[in-house]
mmCIF file with all atom_site columns, C-alpha atoms in Angstrom:
data_model
loop_
_atom_site.group_PDB
_atom_site.id
_atom_site.type_symbol
_atom_site.label_atom_id
_atom_site.label_alt_id
_atom_site.label_comp_id
_atom_site.label_asym_id
_atom_site.label_entity_id
_atom_site.label_seq_id
_atom_site.pdbx_PDB_ins_code
_atom_site.Cartn_x
_atom_site.Cartn_y
_atom_site.Cartn_z
_atom_site.occupancy
_atom_site.B_iso_or_equiv
_atom_site.pdbx_formal_charge
_atom_site.auth_seq_id
_atom_site.auth_comp_id
_atom_site.auth_asym_id
_atom_site.auth_atom_id
_atom_site.pdbx_PDB_model_num
ATOM 1   C CA . MET P 1 1   ? -1.324  10.362  -17.719 1.00 51.00 ? 11  MET P CA 1
ATOM 2   C CA . PRO P 1 2   ? 0.351   7.664   -15.516 1.00 77.00 ? 12  PRO P CA 1
ATOM 3   C CA . PHE P 1 3   ? -2.794  5.866   -14.375 1.00 88.00 ? 13  PHE P CA 1
ATOM 4   C CA . ALA P 1 4   ? -2.534  2.093   -14.020 1.00 91.00 ? 14  ALA P CA 1
ATOM 5   C CA . SER P 1 5   ? -5.410  -0.236  -14.792 1.00 91.00 ? 15  SER P CA 1
ATOM 6   C CA . GLU P 1 6   ? -6.336  -2.853  -12.217 1.00 94.00 ? 16  GLU P CA 1
ATOM 7   C CA . SER P 1 7   ? -6.187  -5.574  -14.850 1.00 93.00 ? 17  SER P CA 1
ATOM 8   C CA . HIS P 1 8   ? -2.645  -4.608  -15.915 1.00 94.00 ? 18  HIS P CA 1
ATOM 9   C CA . VAL P 1 9   ? -1.388  -4.498  -12.338 1.00 95.00 ? 19  VAL P CA 1
ATOM 10  C CA . ASN P 1 10  ? -3.077  -7.802  -11.548 1.00 94.00 ? 20  ASN P CA 1
ATOM 11  C CA . ALA P 1 11  ? -1.581  -9.479  -14.615 1.00 93.00 ? 21  ALA P CA 1
ATOM 12  C CA . ILE P 1 12  ? 1.967   -8.488  -13.646 1.00 95.00 ? 22  ILE P CA 1
ATOM 13  C CA . LEU P 1 13  ? 1.900   -8.635  -9.866  1.00 95.00 ? 23  LEU P CA 1
ATOM 14  C CA . LYS P 1 14  ? -0.585  -11.368 -8.965  1.00 95.00 ? 24  LYS P CA 1
ATOM 15  C CA . PRO P 1 15  ? 2.198   -13.989 -8.588  1.00 95.00 ? 25  PRO P CA 1
ATOM 16  C CA . HIS P 1 16  ? 3.839   -11.652 -6.046  1.00 96.00 ? 26  HIS P CA 1
ATOM 17  C CA . PHE P 1 17  ? 0.761   -10.782 -3.945  1.00 96.00 ? 27  PHE P CA 1
ATOM 18  C CA . GLY P 1 18  ? 1.682   -13.400 -1.345  1.00 96.00 ? 28  GLY P CA 1
ATOM 19  C CA . THR P 1 19  ? 5.208   -12.010 -1.091  1.00 96.00 ? 29  THR P CA 1
ATOM 20  C CA . LEU P 1 20  ? 3.943   -8.452  -0.592  1.00 97.00 ? 30  LEU P CA 1
ATOM 21  C CA . VAL P 1 21  ? 1.672   -9.662  2.206   1.00 97.00 ? 31  VAL P CA 1
ATOM 22  C CA . GLU P 1 22  ? 4.550   -11.532 3.852   1.00 97.00 ? 32  GLU P CA 1
ATOM 23  C CA . LEU P 1 23  ? 6.794   -8.462  3.727   1.00 97.00 ? 33  LEU P CA 1
ATOM 24  C CA . VAL P 1 24  ? 4.209   -6.213  5.396   1.00 98.00 ? 34  VAL P CA 1
ATOM 25  C CA . GLN P 1 25  ? 3.426   -8.845  8.025   1.00 97.00 ? 35  GLN P CA 1
ATOM 26  C CA . ALA P 1 26  ? 7.109   -9.421  8.730   1.00 97.00 ? 36  ALA P CA 1
ATOM 27  C CA . ALA P 1 27  ? 7.690   -5.694  9.223   1.00 97.00 ? 37  ALA P CA 1
ATOM 28  C CA . HIS P 1 28  ? 4.717   -5.488  11.591  1.00 97.00 ? 38  HIS P CA 1
ATOM 29  C CA . ALA P 1 29  ? 5.954   -8.541  13.517  1.00 97.00 ? 39  ALA P CA 1
ATOM 30  C CA . ASP P 1 30  ? 9.347   -6.841  13.886  1.00 97.00 ? 40  ASP P CA 1
ATOM 31  C CA . TYR P 1 31  ? 7.576   -3.873  15.453  1.00 97.00 ? 41  TYR P CA 1
ATOM 32  C CA . GLN P 1 32  ? 5.534   -6.027  17.826  1.00 96.00 ? 42  GLN P CA 1
ATOM 33  C CA . ASN P 1 33  ? 8.690   -7.821  18.995  1.00 96.00 ? 43  ASN P CA 1
ATOM 34  C CA . SER P 1 34  ? 10.638  -4.597  19.492  1.00 96.00 ? 44  SER P CA 1
ATOM 35  C CA . ILE P 1 35  ? 11.081  -2.501  22.601  1.00 94.00 ? 45  ILE P CA 1
ATOM 36  C CA . ILE P 1 36  ? 9.418   0.337   20.693  1.00 94.00 ? 46  ILE P CA 1
ATOM 37  C CA . ALA P 1 37  ? 6.023   -1.374  20.875  1.00 94.00 ? 47  ALA P CA 1
ATOM 38  C CA . ALA P 1 38  ? 5.986   -1.313  24.679  1.00 92.00 ? 48  ALA P CA 1
ATOM 39  C CA . ALA P 1 39  ? 7.275   2.251   24.843  1.00 94.00 ? 49  ALA P CA 1
ATOM 40  C CA . LEU P 1 40  ? 5.253   3.745   21.958  1.00 94.00 ? 50  LEU P CA 1
ATOM 41  C CA . GLN P 1 41  ? 4.401   7.407   22.481  1.00 94.00 ? 51  GLN P CA 1
ATOM 42  C CA . ALA P 1 42  ? 3.142   8.381   19.011  1.00 94.00 ? 52  ALA P CA 1
ATOM 43  C CA . PRO P 1 43  ? 1.582   6.337   16.167  1.00 92.00 ? 53  PRO P CA 1
ATOM 44  C CA . ARG P 1 44  ? 3.982   7.937   13.697  1.00 93.00 ? 54  ARG P CA 1
ATOM 45  C CA . VAL P 1 45  ? 6.901   6.158   15.363  1.00 96.00 ? 55  VAL P CA 1
ATOM 46  C CA . ARG P 1 46  ? 5.231   2.808   14.727  1.00 96.00 ? 56  ARG P CA 1
ATOM 47  C CA . ALA P 1 47  ? 4.532   3.708   11.099  1.00 96.00 ? 57  ALA P CA 1
ATOM 48  C CA . ASN P 1 48  ? 8.145   4.789   10.594  1.00 95.00 ? 58  ASN P CA 1
ATOM 49  C CA . PHE P 1 49  ? 9.475   1.571   12.105  1.00 97.00 ? 59  PHE P CA 1
ATOM 50  C CA . ILE P 1 50  ? 7.215   -0.689  10.026  1.00 97.00 ? 60  ILE P CA 1
ATOM 51  C CA . TRP P 1 51  ? 8.058   1.264   6.848   1.00 97.00 ? 61  TRP P CA 1
ATOM 52  C CA . ASN P 1 52  ? 11.771  0.911   7.557   1.00 97.00 ? 62  ASN P CA 1
ATOM 53  C CA . MET P 1 53  ? 11.549  -2.829  8.218   1.00 97.00 ? 63  MET P CA 1
ATOM 54  C CA . PHE P 1 54  ? 9.406   -3.358  5.116   1.00 98.00 ? 64  PHE P CA 1
ATOM 55  C CA . LEU P 1 55  ? 12.171  -1.884  2.957   1.00 98.00 ? 65  LEU P CA 1
ATOM 56  C CA . TYR P 1 56  ? 14.794  -3.910  4.836   1.00 97.00 ? 66  TYR P CA 1
ATOM 57  C CA . HIS P 1 57  ? 12.986  -7.191  4.172   1.00 98.00 ? 67  HIS P CA 1
ATOM 58  C CA . ALA P 1 58  ? 12.098  -6.191  0.597   1.00 98.00 ? 68  ALA P CA 1
ATOM 59  C CA . LYS P 1 59  ? 15.740  -5.565  -0.294  1.00 97.00 ? 69  LYS P CA 1
ATOM 60  C CA . ALA P 1 60  ? 16.652  -9.070  0.829   1.00 96.00 ? 70  ALA P CA 1
ATOM 61  C CA . ARG P 1 61  ? 13.628  -10.744 -0.762  1.00 96.00 ? 71  ARG P CA 1
ATOM 62  C CA . PHE P 1 62  ? 13.978  -9.092  -4.161  1.00 97.00 ? 72  PHE P CA 1
ATOM 63  C CA . GLU P 1 63  ? 17.769  -9.177  -4.410  1.00 95.00 ? 73  GLU P CA 1
ATOM 64  C CA . GLY P 1 64  ? 18.597  -10.417 -7.882  1.00 93.00 ? 74  GLY P CA 1
ATOM 65  C CA . SER P 1 65  ? 15.014  -10.071 -9.128  1.00 95.00 ? 75  SER P CA 1
ATOM 66  C CA . ASN P 1 66  ? 14.645  -8.973  -12.727 1.00 94.00 ? 76  ASN P CA 1
ATOM 67  C CA . LEU P 1 67  ? 11.175  -7.544  -12.067 1.00 96.00 ? 77  LEU P CA 1
ATOM 68  C CA . ILE P 1 68  ? 11.023  -5.924  -8.623  1.00 97.00 ? 78  ILE P CA 1
ATOM 69  C CA . GLN P 1 69  ? 13.672  -3.837  -6.880  1.00 96.00 ? 79  GLN P CA 1
ATOM 70  C CA . VAL P 1 70  ? 13.733  -1.450  -3.929  1.00 97.00 ? 80  VAL P CA 1
ATOM 71  C CA . ASP P 1 71  ? 14.361  1.950   -5.472  1.00 95.00 ? 81  ASP P CA 1
ATOM 72  C CA . SER P 1 72  ? 14.416  5.653   -4.656  1.00 93.00 ? 82  SER P CA 1
ATOM 73  C CA . ARG P 1 73  ? 12.538  8.136   -6.814  1.00 91.00 ? 83  ARG P CA 1
ATOM 74  C CA . GLN P 1 74  ? 12.918  11.800  -5.885  1.00 87.00 ? 84  GLN P CA 1
ATOM 75  C CA . HIS P 1 75  ? 11.509  12.047  -2.310  1.00 86.00 ? 85  HIS P CA 1
ATOM 76  C CA . TRP P 1 76  ? 10.256  8.467   -2.066  1.00 93.00 ? 86  TRP P CA 1
ATOM 77  C CA . GLN P 1 77  ? 11.557  4.968   -1.480  1.00 96.00 ? 87  GLN P CA 1
ATOM 78  C CA . GLY P 1 78  ? 9.557   1.966   -2.559  1.00 97.00 ? 88  GLY P CA 1
ATOM 79  C CA . LEU P 1 79  ? 9.321   -0.913  -5.002  1.00 98.00 ? 89  LEU P CA 1
ATOM 80  C CA . MET P 1 80  ? 10.011  -0.392  -8.690  1.00 97.00 ? 90  MET P CA 1
ATOM 81  C CA . VAL P 1 81  ? 8.227   -2.984  -10.813 1.00 96.00 ? 91  VAL P CA 1
ATOM 82  C CA . GLY P 1 82  ? 9.916   -3.175  -14.211 1.00 94.00 ? 92  GLY P CA 1
ATOM 83  C CA . ASP P 1 83  ? 9.414   0.164   -15.896 1.00 91.00 ? 93  ASP P CA 1
ATOM 84  C CA . SER P 1 84  ? 5.663   0.198   -15.218 1.00 92.00 ? 94  SER P CA 1
ATOM 85  C CA . PHE P 1 85  ? 4.869   0.820   -11.515 1.00 94.00 ? 95  PHE P CA 1
ATOM 86  C CA . PHE P 1 86  ? 6.370   2.441   -8.450  1.00 96.00 ? 96  PHE P CA 1
ATOM 87  C CA . ILE P 1 87  ? 4.847   1.199   -5.193  1.00 97.00 ? 97  ILE P CA 1
ATOM 88  C CA . ARG P 1 88  ? 5.224   2.930   -1.858  1.00 96.00 ? 98  ARG P CA 1
ATOM 89  C CA . MET P 1 89  ? 4.172   1.195   1.362   1.00 97.00 ? 99  MET P CA 1
ATOM 90  C CA . LYS P 1 90  ? 2.070   3.197   3.811   1.00 96.00 ? 100 LYS P CA 1
ATOM 91  C CA . LYS P 1 91  ? -0.279  2.841   6.731   1.00 96.00 ? 101 LYS P CA 1
ATOM 92  C CA . GLY P 1 92  ? -3.806  3.534   5.521   1.00 95.00 ? 102 GLY P CA 1
ATOM 93  C CA . THR P 1 93  ? -6.943  4.831   7.150   1.00 92.00 ? 103 THR P CA 1
ATOM 94  C CA . LYS P 1 94  ? -10.164 2.836   7.252   1.00 91.00 ? 104 LYS P CA 1
ATOM 95  C CA . GLU P 1 95  ? -11.043 4.673   4.033   1.00 92.00 ? 105 GLU P CA 1
ATOM 96  C CA . LEU P 1 96  ? -7.850  3.277   2.461   1.00 93.00 ? 106 LEU P CA 1
ATOM 97  C CA . LEU P 1 97  ? -6.189  6.679   2.231   1.00 91.00 ? 107 LEU P CA 1
ATOM 98  C CA . SER P 1 98  ? -2.619  7.327   3.326   1.00 91.00 ? 108 SER P CA 1
ATOM 99  C CA . ARG P 1 99  ? -1.898  10.471  5.299   1.00 85.00 ? 109 ARG P CA 1
ATOM 100 C CA . ASN P 1 100 ? 0.781   12.939  4.338   1.00 79.00 ? 110 ASN P CA 1
ATOM 101 C CA . TYR P 1 101 ? 1.719   16.450  5.368   1.00 78.00 ? 111 TYR P CA 1
ATOM 102 C CA . PRO P 1 102 ? 0.367   18.474  2.403   1.00 77.00 ? 112 PRO P CA 1
ATOM 103 C CA . THR P 1 103 ? 3.612   19.557  0.803   1.00 85.00 ? 113 THR P CA 1
ATOM 104 C CA . GLN P 1 104 ? 3.480   20.092  -2.953  1.00 90.00 ? 114 GLN P CA 1
ATOM 105 C CA . ALA P 1 105 ? 5.455   16.885  -3.441  1.00 88.00 ? 115 ALA P CA 1
ATOM 106 C CA . ALA P 1 106 ? 2.939   14.903  -1.375  1.00 87.00 ? 116 ALA P CA 1
ATOM 107 C CA . LEU P 1 107 ? 0.021   16.421  -3.263  1.00 89.00 ? 117 LEU P CA 1
ATOM 108 C CA . ASP P 1 108 ? 1.684   15.651  -6.584  1.00 90.00 ? 118 ASP P CA 1
ATOM 109 C CA . PHE P 1 109 ? 2.301   12.013  -5.627  1.00 89.00 ? 119 PHE P CA 1
ATOM 110 C CA . ASN P 1 110 ? -1.418  11.542  -4.992  1.00 89.00 ? 120 ASN P CA 1
ATOM 111 C CA . ASP P 1 111 ? -2.383  13.285  -8.230  1.00 91.00 ? 121 ASP P CA 1
ATOM 112 C CA . ALA P 1 112 ? -2.202  10.551  -10.856 1.00 90.00 ? 122 ALA P CA 1
ATOM 113 C CA . SER P 1 113 ? -2.468  13.122  -13.640 1.00 89.00 ? 123 SER P CA 1
ATOM 114 C CA . VAL P 1 114 ? 0.966   14.510  -12.666 1.00 90.00 ? 124 VAL P CA 1
ATOM 115 C CA . ASP P 1 115 ? 3.764   12.577  -14.369 1.00 89.00 ? 125 ASP P CA 1
ATOM 116 C CA . LEU P 1 116 ? 6.518   12.480  -11.742 1.00 90.00 ? 126 LEU P CA 1
ATOM 117 C CA . PHE P 1 117 ? 8.492   9.484   -12.980 1.00 91.00 ? 127 PHE P CA 1
ATOM 118 C CA . GLU P 1 118 ? 8.416   9.730   -16.774 1.00 88.00 ? 128 GLU P CA 1
ATOM 119 C CA . GLY P 1 119 ? 5.358   7.589   -17.402 1.00 90.00 ? 129 GLY P CA 1
ATOM 120 C CA . VAL P 1 120 ? 5.705   5.261   -14.403 1.00 94.00 ? 130 VAL P CA 1
ATOM 121 C CA . ALA P 1 121 ? 2.383   4.786   -12.603 1.00 94.00 ? 131 ALA P CA 1
ATOM 122 C CA . ARG P 1 122 ? 2.373   5.247   -8.825  1.00 95.00 ? 132 ARG P CA 1
ATOM 123 C CA . LEU P 1 123 ? 0.610   2.782   -6.540  1.00 96.00 ? 133 LEU P CA 1
ATOM 124 C CA . GLU P 1 124 ? 0.293   2.385   -2.785  1.00 97.00 ? 134 GLU P CA 1
ATOM 125 C CA . LEU P 1 125 ? 0.663   -0.793  -0.751  1.00 98.00 ? 135 LEU P CA 1
ATOM 126 C CA . LEU P 1 126 ? -1.503  -0.013  2.264   1.00 97.00 ? 136 LEU P CA 1
ATOM 127 C CA . TYR P 1 127 ? -2.056  -1.784  5.542   1.00 97.00 ? 137 TYR P CA 1
ATOM 128 C CA . THR P 1 128 ? -4.695  -0.949  8.129   1.00 96.00 ? 138 THR P CA 1
ATOM 129 C CA . LEU P 1 129 ? -4.844  -1.955  11.780  1.00 94.00 ? 139 LEU P CA 1
ATOM 130 C CA . ASP P 1 130 ? -7.700  -3.411  13.796  1.00 92.00 ? 140 ASP P CA 1
ATOM 131 C CA . GLY P 1 131 ? -9.641  -1.407  16.372  1.00 88.00 ? 141 GLY P CA 1
ATOM 132 C CA . LEU P 1 132 ? -7.081  -2.092  19.087  1.00 89.00 ? 142 LEU P CA 1
ATOM 133 C CA . GLU P 1 133 ? -4.245  -1.264  16.679  1.00 87.00 ? 143 GLU P CA 1
ATOM 134 C CA . SER P 1 134 ? -2.605  -4.515  17.712  1.00 88.00 ? 144 SER P CA 1
ATOM 135 C CA . SER P 1 135 ? -2.745  -6.442  14.435  1.00 93.00 ? 145 SER P CA 1
ATOM 136 C CA . ILE P 1 136 ? -3.090  -5.902  10.691  1.00 96.00 ? 146 ILE P CA 1
ATOM 137 C CA . ASP P 1 137 ? -6.605  -6.366  9.401   1.00 94.00 ? 147 ASP P CA 1
ATOM 138 C CA . ARG P 1 138 ? -6.178  -5.375  5.744   1.00 96.00 ? 148 ARG P CA 1
ATOM 139 C CA . ILE P 1 139 ? -3.422  -5.163  3.145   1.00 97.00 ? 149 ILE P CA 1
ATOM 140 C CA . VAL P 1 140 ? -4.372  -3.659  -0.207  1.00 97.00 ? 150 VAL P CA 1
ATOM 141 C CA . LEU P 1 141 ? -2.668  -2.507  -3.380  1.00 97.00 ? 151 LEU P CA 1
ATOM 142 C CA . ALA P 1 142 ? -4.356  0.674   -4.554  1.00 96.00 ? 152 ALA P CA 1
ATOM 143 C CA . GLN P 1 143 ? -4.424  3.307   -7.264  1.00 95.00 ? 153 GLN P CA 1
ATOM 144 C CA . ARG P 1 144 ? -5.206  6.684   -5.748  1.00 94.00 ? 154 ARG P CA 1
ATOM 145 C CA . HIS P 1 145 ? -6.125  9.928   -7.472  1.00 94.00 ? 155 HIS P CA 1
ATOM 146 C CA . LEU P 1 146 ? -6.327  12.985  -5.247  1.00 93.00 ? 156 LEU P CA 1
ATOM 147 C CA . ASN P 1 147 ? -8.576  12.066  -2.314  1.00 91.00 ? 157 ASN P CA 1
ATOM 148 C CA . ARG P 1 148 ? -10.264 9.019   -3.771  1.00 93.00 ? 158 ARG P CA 1
ATOM 149 C CA . ILE P 1 149 ? -9.356  5.419   -4.410  1.00 94.00 ? 159 ILE P CA 1
ATOM 150 C CA . VAL P 1 150 ? -9.773  4.539   -8.076  1.00 94.00 ? 160 VAL P CA 1
ATOM 151 C CA . TRP P 1 151 ? -9.428  0.808   -7.384  1.00 95.00 ? 161 TRP P CA 1
ATOM 152 C CA . ALA P 1 152 ? -7.842  -1.469  -4.824  1.00 95.00 ? 162 ALA P CA 1
ATOM 153 C CA . ILE P 1 153 ? -7.019  -5.162  -4.643  1.00 96.00 ? 163 ILE P CA 1
ATOM 154 C CA . ASP P 1 154 ? -7.383  -6.910  -1.296  1.00 96.00 ? 164 ASP P CA 1
ATOM 155 C CA . LEU P 1 155 ? -4.113  -8.821  -1.074  1.00 96.00 ? 165 LEU P CA 1
ATOM 156 C CA . LEU P 1 156 ? -5.053  -10.851 1.989   1.00 90.00 ? 166 LEU P CA 1
ATOM 157 C CA . ASP P 1 157 ? -7.978  -12.437 0.146   1.00 81.00 ? 167 ASP P CA 1
ATOM 158 C CA . SER P 1 158 ? -5.876  -12.781 -2.987  1.00 62.00 ? 168 SER P CA 1
ATOM 159 C CA . ALA P 1 159 ? -3.062  -14.519 -1.156  1.00 52.00 ? 169 ALA P CA 1
ATOM 160 C CA . GLU P 1 160 ? -5.475  -16.956 0.504   1.00 52.00 ? 170 GLU P CA 1
ATOM 161 C CA . ASP P 1 161 ? -7.790  -17.668 -2.398  1.00 48.00 ? 171 ASP P CA 1
ATOM 162 C CA . HIS P 1 162 ? -5.528  -17.044 -5.398  1.00 40.00 ? 172 HIS P CA 1
ATOM 163 C CA . GLY P 1 163 ? -8.288  -14.729 -6.542  1.00 42.00 ? 173 GLY P CA 1
ATOM 164 C CA . GLN P 1 164 ? -8.779  -11.024 -6.124  1.00 44.00 ? 174 GLN P CA 1
ATOM 165 C CA . THR P 1 165 ? -11.000 -8.523  -4.436  1.00 46.00 ? 175 THR P CA 1
ATOM 166 C CA . VAL P 1 166 ? -11.460 -5.274  -6.306  1.00 46.00 ? 176 VAL P CA 1
ATOM 167 C CA . ILE P 1 167 ? -12.578 -2.237  -4.364  1.00 46.00 ? 177 ILE P CA 1
ATOM 168 C CA . PRO P 1 168 ? -13.943 0.205   -6.967  1.00 45.00 ? 178 PRO P CA 1
ATOM 169 C CA . LEU P 1 169 ? -14.833 3.772   -6.047  1.00 44.00 ? 179 LEU P CA 1
ATOM 170 C CA . PRO P 1 170 ? -17.491 5.269   -8.334  1.00 41.00 ? 180 PRO P CA 1
ATOM 171 C CA . ILE P 1 171 ? -16.909 8.794   -9.622  1.00 39.00 ? 181 ILE P CA 1
ATOM 172 C CA . ALA P 1 172 ? -20.085 9.853   -7.823  1.00 38.00 ? 182 ALA P CA 1
ATOM 173 C CA . PRO P 1 173 ? -20.315 7.737   -4.643  1.00 43.00 ? 183 PRO P CA 1
ATOM 174 C CA . GLN P 1 174 ? -23.838 6.969   -3.484  1.00 43.00 ? 184 GLN P CA 1
ATOM 175 C CA . GLY P 1 175 ? -22.920 6.857   0.190   1.00 48.00 ? 185 GLY P CA 1
ATOM 176 C CA . GLY P 1 176 ? -20.556 5.034   2.487   1.00 51.00 ? 186 GLY P CA 1
ATOM 177 C CA . SER P 1 177 ? -16.790 4.943   2.400   1.00 49.00 ? 187 SER P CA 1
ATOM 178 C CA . PRO P 1 178 ? -14.631 3.028   -0.091  1.00 48.00 ? 188 PRO P CA 1
ATOM 179 C CA . ALA P 1 179 ? -13.765 0.647   2.723   1.00 50.00 ? 189 ALA P CA 1
ATOM 180 C CA . GLU P 1 180 ? -17.461 -0.156  3.184   1.00 49.00 ? 190 GLU P CA 1
ATOM 181 C CA . ARG P 1 181 ? -17.880 -0.946  -0.510  1.00 44.00 ? 191 ARG P CA 1
ATOM 182 C CA . VAL P 1 182 ? -15.486 -3.872  -0.643  1.00 48.00 ? 192 VAL P CA 1
ATOM 183 C CA . ILE P 1 183 ? -16.622 -6.536  -3.069  1.00 44.00 ? 193 ILE P CA 1
ATOM 184 C CA . LYS P 1 184 ? -15.647 -9.852  -1.554  1.00 47.00 ? 194 LYS P CA 1
ATOM 185 C CA . PRO P 1 185 ? -15.725 -13.036 -3.623  1.00 44.00 ? 195 PRO P CA 1
ATOM 186 C CA . LYS P 1 186 ? -17.889 -15.909 -2.440  1.00 45.00 ? 196 LYS P CA 1
ATOM 187 C CA . ARG P 1 187 ? -15.802 -18.621 -0.864  1.00 49.00 ? 197 ARG P CA 1
ATOM 188 C CA . VAL P 1 188 ? -16.436 -22.083 -2.230  1.00 47.00 ? 198 VAL P CA 1
ATOM 189 C CA . THR P 1 189 ? -15.869 -24.971 0.143   1.00 47.00 ? 199 THR P CA 1
ATOM 190 C CA . LYS P 1 190 ? -14.349 -27.859 -1.716  1.00 48.00 ? 200 LYS P CA 1
ATOM 191 C CA . PRO P 1 191 ? -15.251 -31.335 -0.540  1.00 48.00 ? 201 PRO P CA 1
ATOM 192 C CA . ALA P 1 192 ? -12.695 -33.980 1.369   1.00 46.00 ? 202 ALA P CA 1
ATOM 193 C CA . LYS P 1 193 ? -5.686  13.845  10.887  1.00 44.00 ? 203 LYS P CA 1
ATOM 194 C CA . LYS P 1 194 ? -2.613  14.572  8.873   1.00 45.00 ? 204 LYS P CA 1
ATOM 195 C CA . GLN P 1 195 ? 0.771   13.829  10.258  1.00 42.00 ? 205 GLN P CA 1
ATOM 196 C CA . GLY P 1 196 ? 4.182   12.784  9.091   1.00 43.00 ? 206 GLY P CA 1
ATOM 197 C CA . THR P 1 197 ? 6.431   14.317  6.505   1.00 43.00 ? 207 THR P CA 1
ATOM 198 C CA . ASP P 1 198 ? 7.686   11.343  4.559   1.00 51.00 ? 208 ASP P CA 1
ATOM 199 C CA . ASP P 1 199 ? 6.661   8.002   3.106   1.00 56.00 ? 209 ASP P CA 1
ATOM 200 C CA . ALA P 1 200 ? 6.766   6.364   6.491   1.00 56.00 ? 210 ALA P CA 1
ATOM 201 C CA . GLY P 1 201 ? 4.460   8.831   8.206   1.00 56.00 ? 211 GLY P CA 1
ATOM 202 C CA . ASN P 1 202 ? 1.112   7.646   9.561   1.00 52.00 ? 212 ASN P CA 1
#
């Protein structure tokens, strides 16, 4: 089954966490500076715009890379990392779940036991917005299986601290959402509803 372990993903992608954060932030900044932001009528339009700009910036950033390339796989566009991971970028809920219209393809993508890409594990690069939906408050790289998050790495903390924040979801949760169970590392101070029909949908 194409599950990916957090340790394997971290070992390969940790040097690129900062770049992934920059790409998402750049795409969001493009939205904020666009005429669409002032005229927004539906959240899905914002999600589509940010998704599009993420791919635009990613193509330029990873041009010539031997590890990461923007690629299309069946119904999805995202980042192909070697022959190990396919990452799609999505807006996430506070529970770190992306929303998709429940087509069979969408259900299969979120079922890690279904091998869609010949052994390539599927991950999601998720961003969430603050309460006013005016700025990004979280960017995580996650492994999802059905309607639960198996693990997630908080890329904002990782980019700042060169560490990682793992968000594990127990098989039998004892209460609270995955987002409420974030394990954040101690900082050490050193002296002197469903909508959308594609990857971009909200």
